[in-house]
Coordinates of N, CA and C in Angstrom, one line a residue:
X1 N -97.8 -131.0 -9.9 CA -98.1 -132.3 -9.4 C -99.6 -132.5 -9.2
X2 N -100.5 -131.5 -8.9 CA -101.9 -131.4 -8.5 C -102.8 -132.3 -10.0
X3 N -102.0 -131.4 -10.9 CA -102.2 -131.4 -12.3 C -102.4 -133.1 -12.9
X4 N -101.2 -133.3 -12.3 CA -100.6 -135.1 -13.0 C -102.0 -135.9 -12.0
X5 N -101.8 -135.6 -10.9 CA -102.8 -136.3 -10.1 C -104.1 -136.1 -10.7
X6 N -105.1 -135.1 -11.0 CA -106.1 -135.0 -11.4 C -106.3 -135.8 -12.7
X7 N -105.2 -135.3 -14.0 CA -105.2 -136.6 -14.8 C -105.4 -137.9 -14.4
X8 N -104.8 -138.3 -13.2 CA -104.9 -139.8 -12.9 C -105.9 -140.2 -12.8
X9 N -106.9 -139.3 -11.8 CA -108.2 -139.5 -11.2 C -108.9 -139.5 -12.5
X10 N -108.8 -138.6 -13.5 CA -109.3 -138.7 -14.2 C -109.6 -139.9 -15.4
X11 N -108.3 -139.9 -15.6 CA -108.0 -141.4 -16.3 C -108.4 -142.3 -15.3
X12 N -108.5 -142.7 -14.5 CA -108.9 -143.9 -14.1 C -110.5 -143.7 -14.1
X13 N -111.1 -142.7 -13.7 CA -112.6 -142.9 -14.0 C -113.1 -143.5 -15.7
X14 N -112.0 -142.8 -16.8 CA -112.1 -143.1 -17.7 C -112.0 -144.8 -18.1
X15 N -110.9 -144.9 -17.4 CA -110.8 -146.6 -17.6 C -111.9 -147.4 -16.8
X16 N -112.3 -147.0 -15.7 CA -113.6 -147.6 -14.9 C -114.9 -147.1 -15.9
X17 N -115.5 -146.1 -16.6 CA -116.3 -146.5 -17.5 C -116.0 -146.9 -18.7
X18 N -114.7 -147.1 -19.4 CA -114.7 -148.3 -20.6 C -115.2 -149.6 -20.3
X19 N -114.5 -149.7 -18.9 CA -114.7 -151.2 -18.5 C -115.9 -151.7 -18.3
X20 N -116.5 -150.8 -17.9 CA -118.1 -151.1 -17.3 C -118.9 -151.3 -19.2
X21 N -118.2 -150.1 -20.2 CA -118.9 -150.4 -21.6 C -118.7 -151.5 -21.7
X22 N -117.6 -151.9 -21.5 CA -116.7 -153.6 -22.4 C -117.7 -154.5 -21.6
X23 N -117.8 -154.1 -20.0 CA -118.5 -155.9 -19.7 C -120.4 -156.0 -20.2
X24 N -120.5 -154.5 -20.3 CA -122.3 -154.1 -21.0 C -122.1 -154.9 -22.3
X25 N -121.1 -155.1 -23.3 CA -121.4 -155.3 -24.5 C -120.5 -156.7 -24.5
X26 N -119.9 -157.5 -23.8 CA -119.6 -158.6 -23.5 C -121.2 -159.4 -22.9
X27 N -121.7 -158.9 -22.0 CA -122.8 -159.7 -21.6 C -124.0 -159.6 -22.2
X28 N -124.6 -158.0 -23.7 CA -125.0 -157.8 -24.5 C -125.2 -159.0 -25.6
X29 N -123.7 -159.4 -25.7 CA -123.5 -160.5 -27.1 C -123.5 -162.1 -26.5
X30 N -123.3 -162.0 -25.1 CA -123.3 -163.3 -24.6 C -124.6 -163.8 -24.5
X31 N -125.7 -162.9 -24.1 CA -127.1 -163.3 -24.0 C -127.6 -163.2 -25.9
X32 N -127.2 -162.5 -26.7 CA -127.3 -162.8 -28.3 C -127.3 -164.4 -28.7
X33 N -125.9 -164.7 -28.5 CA -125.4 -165.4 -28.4 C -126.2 -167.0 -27.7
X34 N -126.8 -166.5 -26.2 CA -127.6 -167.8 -25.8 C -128.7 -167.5 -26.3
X35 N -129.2 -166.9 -27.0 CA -130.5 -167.0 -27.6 C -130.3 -167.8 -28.8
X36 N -129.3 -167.0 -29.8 CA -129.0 -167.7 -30.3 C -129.0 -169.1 -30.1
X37 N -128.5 -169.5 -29.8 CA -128.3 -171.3 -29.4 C -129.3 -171.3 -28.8
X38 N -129.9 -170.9 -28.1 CA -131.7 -171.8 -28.0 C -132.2 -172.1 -29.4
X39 N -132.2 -171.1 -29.8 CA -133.3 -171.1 -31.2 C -132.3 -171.6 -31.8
X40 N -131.5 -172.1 -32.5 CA -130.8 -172.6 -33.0 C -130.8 -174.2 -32.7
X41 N -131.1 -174.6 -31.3 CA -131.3 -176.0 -30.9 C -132.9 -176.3 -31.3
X42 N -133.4 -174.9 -31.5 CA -135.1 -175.8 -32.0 C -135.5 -175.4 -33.2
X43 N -134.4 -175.5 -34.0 CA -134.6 -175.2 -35.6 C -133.5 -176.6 -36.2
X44 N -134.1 -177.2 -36.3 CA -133.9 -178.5 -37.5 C -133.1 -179.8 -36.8
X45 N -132.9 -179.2 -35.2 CA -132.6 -180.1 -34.6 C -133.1 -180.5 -33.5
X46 N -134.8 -180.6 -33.8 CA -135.6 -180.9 -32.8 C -135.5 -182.3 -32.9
X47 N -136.0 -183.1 -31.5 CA -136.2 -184.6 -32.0 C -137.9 -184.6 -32.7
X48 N -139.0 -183.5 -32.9 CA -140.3 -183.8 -33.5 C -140.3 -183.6 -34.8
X49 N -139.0 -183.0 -35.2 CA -139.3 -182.9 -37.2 C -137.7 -182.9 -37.6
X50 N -137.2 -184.4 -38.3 CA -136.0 -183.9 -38.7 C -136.2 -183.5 -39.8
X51 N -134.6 -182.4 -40.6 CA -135.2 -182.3 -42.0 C -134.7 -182.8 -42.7
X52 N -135.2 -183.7 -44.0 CA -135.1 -184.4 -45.1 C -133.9 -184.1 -45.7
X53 N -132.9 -184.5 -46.2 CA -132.2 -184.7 -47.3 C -132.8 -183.8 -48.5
X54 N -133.9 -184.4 -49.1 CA -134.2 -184.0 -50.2 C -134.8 -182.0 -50.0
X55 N -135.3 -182.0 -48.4 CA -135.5 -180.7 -47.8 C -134.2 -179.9 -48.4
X56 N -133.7 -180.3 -47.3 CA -131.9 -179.6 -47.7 C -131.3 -179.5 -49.3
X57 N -131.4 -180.3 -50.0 CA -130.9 -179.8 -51.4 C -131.7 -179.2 -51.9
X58 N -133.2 -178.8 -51.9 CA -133.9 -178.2 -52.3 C -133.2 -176.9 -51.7
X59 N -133.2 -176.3 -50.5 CA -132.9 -175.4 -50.1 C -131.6 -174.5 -50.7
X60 N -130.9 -175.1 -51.5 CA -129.8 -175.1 -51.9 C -129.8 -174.8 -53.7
X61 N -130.9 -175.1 -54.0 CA -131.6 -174.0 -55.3 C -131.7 -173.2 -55.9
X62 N -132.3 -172.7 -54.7 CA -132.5 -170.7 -54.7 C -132.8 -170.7 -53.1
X63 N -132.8 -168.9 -53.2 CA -133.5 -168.9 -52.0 C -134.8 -168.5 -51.9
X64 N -135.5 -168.3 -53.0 CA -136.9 -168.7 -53.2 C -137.2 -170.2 -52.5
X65 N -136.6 -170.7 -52.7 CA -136.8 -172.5 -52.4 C -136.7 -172.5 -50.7
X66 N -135.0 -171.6 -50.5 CA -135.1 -171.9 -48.9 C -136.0 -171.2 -48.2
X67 N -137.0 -169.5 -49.0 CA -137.7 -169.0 -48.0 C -139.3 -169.9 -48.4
X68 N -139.2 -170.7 -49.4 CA -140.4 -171.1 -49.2 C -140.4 -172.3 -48.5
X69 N -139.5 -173.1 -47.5 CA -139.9 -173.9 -46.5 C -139.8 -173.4 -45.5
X70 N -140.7 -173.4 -44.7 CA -140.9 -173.0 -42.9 C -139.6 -173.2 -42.1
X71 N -139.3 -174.0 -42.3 CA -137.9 -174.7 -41.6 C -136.9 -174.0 -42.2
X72 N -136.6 -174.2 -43.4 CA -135.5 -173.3 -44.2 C -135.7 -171.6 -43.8
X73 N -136.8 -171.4 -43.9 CA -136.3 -169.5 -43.7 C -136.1 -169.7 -42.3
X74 N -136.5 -170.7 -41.5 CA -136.0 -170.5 -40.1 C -134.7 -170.7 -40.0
X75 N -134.3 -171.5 -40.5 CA -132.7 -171.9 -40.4 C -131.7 -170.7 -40.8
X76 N -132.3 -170.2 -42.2 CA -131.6 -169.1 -42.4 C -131.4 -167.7 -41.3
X77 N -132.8 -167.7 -41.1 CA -132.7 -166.5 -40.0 C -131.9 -166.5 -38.4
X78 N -132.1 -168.0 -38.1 CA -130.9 -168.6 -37.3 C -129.2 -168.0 -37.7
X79 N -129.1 -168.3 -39.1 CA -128.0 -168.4 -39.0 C -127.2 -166.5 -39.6
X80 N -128.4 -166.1 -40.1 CA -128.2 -164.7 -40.0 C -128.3 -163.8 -38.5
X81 N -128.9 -164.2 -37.8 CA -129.0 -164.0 -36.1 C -127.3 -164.1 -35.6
X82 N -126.7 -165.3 -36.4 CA -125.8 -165.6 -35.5 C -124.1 -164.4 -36.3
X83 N -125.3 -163.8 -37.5 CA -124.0 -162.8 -38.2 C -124.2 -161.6 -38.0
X84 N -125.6 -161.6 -36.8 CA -126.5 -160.0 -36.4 C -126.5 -159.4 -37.5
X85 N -127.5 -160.0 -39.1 CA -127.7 -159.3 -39.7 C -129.3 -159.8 -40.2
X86 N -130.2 -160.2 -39.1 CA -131.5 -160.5 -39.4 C -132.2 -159.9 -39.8
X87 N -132.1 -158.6 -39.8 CA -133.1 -157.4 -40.1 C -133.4 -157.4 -41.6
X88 N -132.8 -157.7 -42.7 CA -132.6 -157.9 -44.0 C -134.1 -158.9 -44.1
X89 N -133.6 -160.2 -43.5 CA -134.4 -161.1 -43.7 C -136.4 -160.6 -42.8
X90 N -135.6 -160.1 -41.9 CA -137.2 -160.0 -41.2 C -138.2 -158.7 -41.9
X91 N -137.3 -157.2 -42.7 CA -137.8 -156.9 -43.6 C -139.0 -157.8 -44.6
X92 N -137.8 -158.6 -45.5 CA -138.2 -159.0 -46.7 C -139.6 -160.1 -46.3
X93 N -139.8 -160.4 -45.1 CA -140.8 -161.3 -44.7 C -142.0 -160.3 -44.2
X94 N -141.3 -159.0 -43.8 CA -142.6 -158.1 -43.4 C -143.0 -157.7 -44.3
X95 N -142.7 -157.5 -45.2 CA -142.9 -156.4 -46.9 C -143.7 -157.9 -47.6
X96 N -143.5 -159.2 -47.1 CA -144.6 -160.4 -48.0 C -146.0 -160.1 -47.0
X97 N -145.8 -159.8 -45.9 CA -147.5 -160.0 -45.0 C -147.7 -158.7 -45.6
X98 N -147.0 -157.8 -45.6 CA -147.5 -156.0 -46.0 C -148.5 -156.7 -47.3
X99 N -147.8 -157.6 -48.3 CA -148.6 -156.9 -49.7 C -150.0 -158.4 -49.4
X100 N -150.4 -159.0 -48.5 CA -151.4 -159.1 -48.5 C -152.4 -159.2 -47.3
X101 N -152.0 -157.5 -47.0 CA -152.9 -157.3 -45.8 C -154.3 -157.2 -46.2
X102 N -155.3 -157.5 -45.4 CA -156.2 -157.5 -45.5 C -157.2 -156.7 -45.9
X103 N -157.0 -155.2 -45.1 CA -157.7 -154.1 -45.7 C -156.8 -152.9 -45.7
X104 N -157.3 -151.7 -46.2 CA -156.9 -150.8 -46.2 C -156.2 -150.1 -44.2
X105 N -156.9 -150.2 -43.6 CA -156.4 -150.1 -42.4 C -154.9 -150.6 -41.8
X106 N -155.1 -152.4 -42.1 CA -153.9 -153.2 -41.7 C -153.1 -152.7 -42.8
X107 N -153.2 -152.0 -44.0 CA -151.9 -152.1 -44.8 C -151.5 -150.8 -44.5
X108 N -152.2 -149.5 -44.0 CA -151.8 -148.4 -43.5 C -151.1 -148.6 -42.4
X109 N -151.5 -149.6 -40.9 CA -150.4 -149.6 -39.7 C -149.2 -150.5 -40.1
X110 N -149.5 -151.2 -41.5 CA -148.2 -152.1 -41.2 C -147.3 -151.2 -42.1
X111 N -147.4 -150.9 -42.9 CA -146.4 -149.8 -43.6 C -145.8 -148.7 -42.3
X112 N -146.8 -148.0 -41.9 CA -146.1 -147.3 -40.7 C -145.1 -147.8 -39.9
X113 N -145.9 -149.5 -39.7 CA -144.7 -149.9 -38.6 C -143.4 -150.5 -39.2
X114 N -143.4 -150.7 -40.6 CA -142.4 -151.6 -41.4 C -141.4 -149.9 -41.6
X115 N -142.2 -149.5 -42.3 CA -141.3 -147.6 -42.4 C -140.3 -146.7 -40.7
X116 N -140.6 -147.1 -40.0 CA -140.2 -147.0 -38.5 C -139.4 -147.7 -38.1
X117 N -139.7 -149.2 -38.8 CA -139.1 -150.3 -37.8 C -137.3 -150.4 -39.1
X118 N -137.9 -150.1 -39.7 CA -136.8 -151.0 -41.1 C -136.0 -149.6 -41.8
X119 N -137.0 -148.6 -42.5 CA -136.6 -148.2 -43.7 C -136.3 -146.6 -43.5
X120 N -136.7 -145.9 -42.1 CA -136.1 -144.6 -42.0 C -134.8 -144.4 -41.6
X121 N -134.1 -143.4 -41.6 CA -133.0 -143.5 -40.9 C -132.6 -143.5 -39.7
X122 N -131.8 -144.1 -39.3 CA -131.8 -144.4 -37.3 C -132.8 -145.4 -37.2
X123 N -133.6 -146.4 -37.9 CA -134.5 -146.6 -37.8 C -133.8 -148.3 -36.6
X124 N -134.7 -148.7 -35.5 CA -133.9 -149.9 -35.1 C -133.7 -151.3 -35.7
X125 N -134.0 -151.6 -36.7 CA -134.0 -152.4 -37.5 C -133.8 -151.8 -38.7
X126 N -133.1 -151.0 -39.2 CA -132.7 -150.2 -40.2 C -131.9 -151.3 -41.3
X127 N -132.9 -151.6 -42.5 CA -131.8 -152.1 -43.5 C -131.4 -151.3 -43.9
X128 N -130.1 -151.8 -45.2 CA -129.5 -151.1 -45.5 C -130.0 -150.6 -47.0
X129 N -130.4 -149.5 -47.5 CA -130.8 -149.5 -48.8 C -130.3 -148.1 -49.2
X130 N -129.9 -147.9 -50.3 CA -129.4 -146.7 -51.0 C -130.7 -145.4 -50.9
X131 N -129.7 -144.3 -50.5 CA -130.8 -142.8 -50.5 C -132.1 -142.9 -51.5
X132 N -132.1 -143.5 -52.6 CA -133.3 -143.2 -54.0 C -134.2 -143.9 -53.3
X133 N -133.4 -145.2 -53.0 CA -134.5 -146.4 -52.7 C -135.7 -146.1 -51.3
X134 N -134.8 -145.4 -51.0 CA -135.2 -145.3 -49.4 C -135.9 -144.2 -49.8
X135 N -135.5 -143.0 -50.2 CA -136.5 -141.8 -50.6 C -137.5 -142.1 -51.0
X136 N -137.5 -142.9 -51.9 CA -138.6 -143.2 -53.0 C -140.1 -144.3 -52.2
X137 N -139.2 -145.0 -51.4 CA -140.2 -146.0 -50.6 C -140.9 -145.2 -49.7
X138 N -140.3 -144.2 -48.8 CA -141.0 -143.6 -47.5 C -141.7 -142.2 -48.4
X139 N -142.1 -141.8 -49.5 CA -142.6 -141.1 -50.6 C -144.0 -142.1 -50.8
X140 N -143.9 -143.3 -51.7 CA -144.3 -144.5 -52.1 C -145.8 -144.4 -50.3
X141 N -144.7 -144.3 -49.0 CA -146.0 -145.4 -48.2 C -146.7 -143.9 -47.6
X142 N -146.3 -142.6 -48.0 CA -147.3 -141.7 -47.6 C -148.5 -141.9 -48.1
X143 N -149.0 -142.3 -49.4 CA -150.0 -143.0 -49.3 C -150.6 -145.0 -49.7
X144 N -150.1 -145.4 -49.0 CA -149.6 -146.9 -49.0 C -150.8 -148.0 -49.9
X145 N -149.9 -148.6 -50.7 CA -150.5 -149.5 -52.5 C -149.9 -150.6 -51.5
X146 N -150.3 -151.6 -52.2 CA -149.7 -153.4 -51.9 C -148.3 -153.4 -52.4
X147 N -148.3 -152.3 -53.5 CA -146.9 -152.2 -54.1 C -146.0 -151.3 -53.6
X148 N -146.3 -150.6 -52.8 CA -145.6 -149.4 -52.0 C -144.1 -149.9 -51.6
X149 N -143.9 -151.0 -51.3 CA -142.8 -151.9 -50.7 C -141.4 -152.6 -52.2
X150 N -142.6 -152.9 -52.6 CA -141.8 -153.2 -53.9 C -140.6 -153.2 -54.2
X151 N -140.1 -152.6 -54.6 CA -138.5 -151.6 -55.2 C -137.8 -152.0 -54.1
X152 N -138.2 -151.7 -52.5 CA -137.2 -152.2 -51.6 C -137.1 -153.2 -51.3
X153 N -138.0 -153.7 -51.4 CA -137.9 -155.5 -50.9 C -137.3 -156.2 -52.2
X154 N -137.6 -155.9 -53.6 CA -137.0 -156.4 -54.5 C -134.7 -155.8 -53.8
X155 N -134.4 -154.6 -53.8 CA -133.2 -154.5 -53.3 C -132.9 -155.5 -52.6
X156 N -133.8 -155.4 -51.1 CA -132.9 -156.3 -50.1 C -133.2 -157.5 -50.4
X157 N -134.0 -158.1 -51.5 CA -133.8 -159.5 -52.1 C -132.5 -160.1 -52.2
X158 N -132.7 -159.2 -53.4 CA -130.9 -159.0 -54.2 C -130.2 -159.0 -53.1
X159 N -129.8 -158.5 -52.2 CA -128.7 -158.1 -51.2 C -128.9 -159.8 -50.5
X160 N -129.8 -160.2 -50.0 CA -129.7 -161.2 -49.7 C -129.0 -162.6 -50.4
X161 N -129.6 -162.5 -51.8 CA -129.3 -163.4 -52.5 C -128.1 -163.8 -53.1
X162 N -127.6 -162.3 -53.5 CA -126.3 -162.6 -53.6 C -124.8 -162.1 -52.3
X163 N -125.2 -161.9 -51.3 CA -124.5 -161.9 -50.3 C -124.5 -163.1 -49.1
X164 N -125.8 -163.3 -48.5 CA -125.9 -163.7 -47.2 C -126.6 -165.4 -47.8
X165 N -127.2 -165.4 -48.8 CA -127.6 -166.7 -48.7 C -126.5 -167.6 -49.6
X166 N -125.3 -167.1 -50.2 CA -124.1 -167.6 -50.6 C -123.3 -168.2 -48.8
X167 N -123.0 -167.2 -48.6 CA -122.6 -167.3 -47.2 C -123.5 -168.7 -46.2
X168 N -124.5 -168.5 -46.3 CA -125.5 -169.5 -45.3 C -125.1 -171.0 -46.3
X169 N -125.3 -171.0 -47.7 CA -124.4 -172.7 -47.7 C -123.5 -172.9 -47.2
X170 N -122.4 -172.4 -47.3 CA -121.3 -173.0 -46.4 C -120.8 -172.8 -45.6
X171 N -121.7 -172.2 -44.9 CA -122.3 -171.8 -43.4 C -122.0 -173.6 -42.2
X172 N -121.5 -173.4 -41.2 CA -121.4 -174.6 -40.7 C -123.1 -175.0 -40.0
X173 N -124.1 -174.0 -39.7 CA -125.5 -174.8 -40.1 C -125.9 -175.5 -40.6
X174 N -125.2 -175.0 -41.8 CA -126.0 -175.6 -43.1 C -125.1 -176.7 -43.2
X175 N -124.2 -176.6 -43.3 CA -123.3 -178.2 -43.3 C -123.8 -179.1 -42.5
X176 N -123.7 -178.4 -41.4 CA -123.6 -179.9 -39.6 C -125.2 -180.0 -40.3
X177 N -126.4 -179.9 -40.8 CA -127.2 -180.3 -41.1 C -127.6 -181.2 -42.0
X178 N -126.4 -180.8 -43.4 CA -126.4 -182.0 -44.3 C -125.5 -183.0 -43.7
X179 N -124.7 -183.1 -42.8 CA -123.9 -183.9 -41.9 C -124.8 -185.0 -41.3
X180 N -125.7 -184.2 -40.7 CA -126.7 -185.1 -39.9 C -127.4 -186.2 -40.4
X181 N -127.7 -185.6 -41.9 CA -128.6 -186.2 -42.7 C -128.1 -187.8 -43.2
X182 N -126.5 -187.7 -42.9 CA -126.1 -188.8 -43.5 C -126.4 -190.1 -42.7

């Protein structure tokens, strides 16, 4: 009987720290979530800049087209925020300031901090890139070229283009936006 009891005690502590994980990662994705919707209310649905019609079907091109408007890669990254998979995109925007850093200096800390932040493993912003690719890049920025990035940002292009910016047209962003427009 001592036995059964101690299981209890035990199980219930076990159930008193699931519960405490569940309500950490309930109020984790709730504040996600209201960030989200901030920044989602001041990306294309501000009252100081609506966006164009002809904006929007441009966007809808490529996504060369959507990351080359301000508004558009914002929107996208909005709406990749809201699939917690922005890291892809905030890469492929760090690997564009990498290849025209300024001097040799800025292109040595930013490679360090893009290799840390993105491309090692465990890394907190860790995209996703195949062992070669990843060998080959954190190889590539031991001693860091404008091209050092290259190969991987060309991947998570690809991964983008044909995964996540398929998904973001018919994305209800992207809709309720051409919605608006009418």
């Amino acid at each position: 009987m001592v036995h059964v009891k101690m299981s209890s005690v035990k199980a219930e502590a076990m159930l008193l720290a699931a519960s405490s994980v569940c309500l950490q990662l309930f109020a984790s994705e709730r504040r996600s979530r209201m960030l989200f919707m901030r920044q989602w209310s001041q990306v294309g649905h501000s009252k100081k800049r609506k966006v164009g019609r002809d904006e929007l079907e441009k966007w809808a091109e490529s996504l060369n087209s959507l990351l080359a408007s301000h508004t558009g890669a914002s929107v996208f990254g909005a709406f990749l925020r809201s699939e917690f998979s922005e890291e892809n995109l905030e890469f492929y925007l760090a690997c564009e300031q990498y290849e025209h850093s300024s001097n040799n200096f800025s292109l040595q800390r930013r490679a360090k901090n893009i290799c840390n932040t993105y491309i090692l493993p465990g890394a907190p912003r860790e995209v996703n890139l195949d062992s070669k690719t990843r060998d080959l890049t954190v190889e590539l920025l031991q001693a860091p070229s404008r091209s050092s990035l290259l190969h991987a940002q060309k991947r998570i292009y690809s991964l983008l283009d044909t995964d996540c910016y398929p998904r973001f047209l018919q994305s209800s962003i992207y809709l309720s936006l051409l919605q608006e427009d009418n």
